[in-house]
């Protein structure tokens, strides 16, 4: 099982050329032998009132974000984000249009 502990960035894209917001998160990611992603995290910095309103709005619109890891030279991986009442973020792979996941995780 591979593991990554560090920072990443969640990006919410309105379309292929317009990123509406970015959020830095502290994250722990594990990938099992069959490539299944399990990730939890928290916002790296507390969100102020305006940022919290924006976050809540985007989460209500569509909880799918692109996640970017440090040093990645390719596009982000799409994840579905769920936020618990205590602020913990759970991230799961977002399936593509036909219901199958088409991503590769290299956390080395």
PDB file of C-alpha atoms in Angstrom:
ATOM      1  CA  UNK A   1       0.000   0.000   0.000  1.00  0.00           C
ATOM      2  CA  UNK A   2       1.331   3.447  -0.920  1.00  0.00           C
ATOM      3  CA  UNK A   3       0.883   6.410   1.404  1.00  0.00           C
ATOM      4  CA  UNK A   4       1.221  10.169   1.112  1.00  0.00           C
ATOM      5  CA  UNK A   5       1.040  12.591   4.038  1.00  0.00           C
ATOM      6  CA  UNK A   6       1.419  16.276   3.298  1.00  0.00           C
ATOM      7  CA  UNK A   7      -0.301  19.123   1.544  1.00  0.00           C
ATOM      8  CA  UNK A   8      -2.396  19.193  -1.578  1.00  0.00           C
ATOM      9  CA  UNK A   9      -4.681  21.691  -3.238  1.00  0.00           C
ATOM     10  CA  UNK A  10      -8.367  21.273  -4.032  1.00  0.00           C
ATOM     11  CA  UNK A  11      -9.452  23.236  -7.114  1.00  0.00           C
ATOM     12  CA  UNK A  12     -13.057  23.835  -8.135  1.00  0.00           C
ATOM     13  CA  UNK A  13     -13.326  24.266 -11.915  1.00  0.00           C
ATOM     14  CA  UNK A  14     -16.393  25.788 -13.574  1.00  0.00           C
ATOM     15  CA  UNK A  15     -15.115  24.573 -16.967  1.00  0.00           C
ATOM     16  CA  UNK A  16     -11.795  23.578 -18.548  1.00  0.00           C
ATOM     17  CA  UNK A  17     -10.435  27.123 -18.450  1.00  0.00           C
ATOM     18  CA  UNK A  18     -11.994  28.688 -15.321  1.00  0.00           C
ATOM     19  CA  UNK A  19     -10.911  27.727 -11.818  1.00  0.00           C
ATOM     20  CA  UNK A  20     -13.246  29.475  -9.360  1.00  0.00           C
ATOM     21  CA  UNK A  21     -11.394  28.657  -6.146  1.00  0.00           C
ATOM     22  CA  UNK A  22      -8.444  26.794  -4.663  1.00  0.00           C
ATOM     23  CA  UNK A  23      -8.111  25.436  -1.129  1.00  0.00           C
ATOM     24  CA  UNK A  24      -4.886  24.147   0.423  1.00  0.00           C
ATOM     25  CA  UNK A  25      -5.430  21.067   2.556  1.00  0.00           C
ATOM     26  CA  UNK A  26      -3.384  18.860   4.846  1.00  0.00           C
ATOM     27  CA  UNK A  27      -4.049  15.338   3.631  1.00  0.00           C
ATOM     28  CA  UNK A  28      -3.340  11.683   4.263  1.00  0.00           C
ATOM     29  CA  UNK A  29      -3.789   9.451   1.223  1.00  0.00           C
ATOM     30  CA  UNK A  30      -3.448   5.703   0.991  1.00  0.00           C
ATOM     31  CA  UNK A  31      -3.804   3.600  -2.128  1.00  0.00           C
ATOM     32  CA  UNK A  32      -4.302  -0.133  -1.781  1.00  0.00           C
ATOM     33  CA  UNK A  33      -2.952  -2.874  -4.058  1.00  0.00           C
ATOM     34  CA  UNK A  34      -5.867  -2.531  -6.481  1.00  0.00           C
ATOM     35  CA  UNK A  35      -5.522   1.268  -6.719  1.00  0.00           C
ATOM     36  CA  UNK A  36      -8.420   2.278  -4.466  1.00  0.00           C
ATOM     37  CA  UNK A  37      -7.889   5.752  -3.005  1.00  0.00           C
ATOM     38  CA  UNK A  38      -8.697   6.535   0.611  1.00  0.00           C
ATOM     39  CA  UNK A  39      -8.018  10.073   1.775  1.00  0.00           C
ATOM     40  CA  UNK A  40      -8.828  12.304   4.703  1.00  0.00           C
ATOM     41  CA  UNK A  41      -7.767  15.831   5.402  1.00  0.00           C
ATOM     42  CA  UNK A  42      -8.477  19.284   6.746  1.00  0.00           C
ATOM     43  CA  UNK A  43      -8.159  22.797   5.424  1.00  0.00           C
ATOM     44  CA  UNK A  44      -4.531  23.869   5.929  1.00  0.00           C
ATOM     45  CA  UNK A  45      -5.730  27.215   7.313  1.00  0.00           C
ATOM     46  CA  UNK A  46      -9.012  28.091   8.973  1.00  0.00           C
ATOM     47  CA  UNK A  47     -11.418  29.609   6.488  1.00  0.00           C
ATOM     48  CA  UNK A  48     -12.544  33.148   7.218  1.00  0.00           C
ATOM     49  CA  UNK A  49     -16.238  34.037   6.863  1.00  0.00           C
ATOM     50  CA  UNK A  50     -16.015  34.899   3.158  1.00  0.00           C
ATOM     51  CA  UNK A  51     -13.971  31.809   2.337  1.00  0.00           C
ATOM     52  CA  UNK A  52     -16.374  29.617   4.339  1.00  0.00           C
ATOM     53  CA  UNK A  53     -19.359  31.030   2.443  1.00  0.00           C
ATOM     54  CA  UNK A  54     -17.592  30.352  -0.863  1.00  0.00           C
ATOM     55  CA  UNK A  55     -16.658  26.814   0.213  1.00  0.00           C
ATOM     56  CA  UNK A  56     -20.202  26.040   1.335  1.00  0.00           C
ATOM     57  CA  UNK A  57     -21.614  27.447  -1.907  1.00  0.00           C
ATOM     58  CA  UNK A  58     -19.288  25.352  -4.087  1.00  0.00           C
ATOM     59  CA  UNK A  59     -19.905  22.215  -2.024  1.00  0.00           C
ATOM     60  CA  UNK A  60     -23.643  22.707  -2.460  1.00  0.00           C
ATOM     61  CA  UNK A  61     -23.274  23.314  -6.208  1.00  0.00           C
ATOM     62  CA  UNK A  62     -21.075  20.262  -6.825  1.00  0.00           C
ATOM     63  CA  UNK A  63     -18.750  18.573  -4.302  1.00  0.00           C
ATOM     64  CA  UNK A  64     -16.311  17.433  -7.023  1.00  0.00           C
ATOM     65  CA  UNK A  65     -12.870  19.014  -7.011  1.00  0.00           C
ATOM     66  CA  UNK A  66      -9.625  18.472  -8.836  1.00  0.00           C
ATOM     67  CA  UNK A  67      -6.851  17.589  -6.408  1.00  0.00           C
ATOM     68  CA  UNK A  68      -3.279  18.649  -7.142  1.00  0.00           C
ATOM     69  CA  UNK A  69      -0.323  17.135  -5.309  1.00  0.00           C
ATOM     70  CA  UNK A  70       3.048  18.886  -4.916  1.00  0.00           C
ATOM     71  CA  UNK A  71       5.352  18.223  -7.846  1.00  0.00           C
ATOM     72  CA  UNK A  72       2.652  16.752 -10.071  1.00  0.00           C
ATOM     73  CA  UNK A  73       3.317  17.485 -13.725  1.00  0.00           C
ATOM     74  CA  UNK A  74      -0.032  16.262 -15.021  1.00  0.00           C
ATOM     75  CA  UNK A  75      -3.604  17.379 -14.508  1.00  0.00           C
ATOM     76  CA  UNK A  76      -5.437  16.924 -11.241  1.00  0.00           C
ATOM     77  CA  UNK A  77      -7.404  13.897 -10.165  1.00  0.00           C
ATOM     78  CA  UNK A  78     -11.151  14.372  -9.734  1.00  0.00           C
ATOM     79  CA  UNK A  79     -12.419  13.589  -6.244  1.00  0.00           C
ATOM     80  CA  UNK A  80     -15.725  13.877  -4.422  1.00  0.00           C
ATOM     81  CA  UNK A  81     -15.355  15.732  -1.125  1.00  0.00           C
ATOM     82  CA  UNK A  82     -17.527  15.213   1.953  1.00  0.00           C
ATOM     83  CA  UNK A  83     -17.032  17.434   4.992  1.00  0.00           C
ATOM     84  CA  UNK A  84     -17.939  16.141   8.451  1.00  0.00           C
ATOM     85  CA  UNK A  85     -19.290  18.428  11.150  1.00  0.00           C
ATOM     86  CA  UNK A  86     -15.876  18.456  12.839  1.00  0.00           C
ATOM     87  CA  UNK A  87     -14.244  19.786   9.638  1.00  0.00           C
ATOM     88  CA  UNK A  88     -12.654  16.516   8.513  1.00  0.00           C
ATOM     89  CA  UNK A  89     -12.677  16.106   4.742  1.00  0.00           C
ATOM     90  CA  UNK A  90     -13.149  12.672   3.163  1.00  0.00           C
ATOM     91  CA  UNK A  91     -12.110  12.319  -0.470  1.00  0.00           C
ATOM     92  CA  UNK A  92     -13.057   9.529  -2.845  1.00  0.00           C
ATOM     93  CA  UNK A  93     -12.263   8.969  -6.482  1.00  0.00           C
ATOM     94  CA  UNK A  94     -14.825  10.520  -8.818  1.00  0.00           C
ATOM     95  CA  UNK A  95     -15.933   8.059 -11.489  1.00  0.00           C
ATOM     96  CA  UNK A  96     -15.927   9.219 -15.077  1.00  0.00           C
ATOM     97  CA  UNK A  97     -19.112   9.453 -17.133  1.00  0.00           C
ATOM     98  CA  UNK A  98     -19.627   5.735 -17.623  1.00  0.00           C
ATOM     99  CA  UNK A  99     -19.212   4.886 -13.954  1.00  0.00           C
ATOM    100  CA  UNK A 100     -15.685   3.490 -14.182  1.00  0.00           C
ATOM    101  CA  UNK A 101     -12.655   5.162 -12.677  1.00  0.00           C
ATOM    102  CA  UNK A 102      -9.909   6.000 -15.157  1.00  0.00           C
ATOM    103  CA  UNK A 103      -7.032   7.315 -13.040  1.00  0.00           C
ATOM    104  CA  UNK A 104      -3.619   6.084 -11.917  1.00  0.00           C
ATOM    105  CA  UNK A 105      -2.110   7.016  -8.571  1.00  0.00           C
ATOM    106  CA  UNK A 106       1.659   7.262  -8.229  1.00  0.00           C
ATOM    107  CA  UNK A 107       2.472   8.442  -4.730  1.00  0.00           C
ATOM    108  CA  UNK A 108       6.166   7.606  -4.768  1.00  0.00           C
TER     109      UNK A 108
END
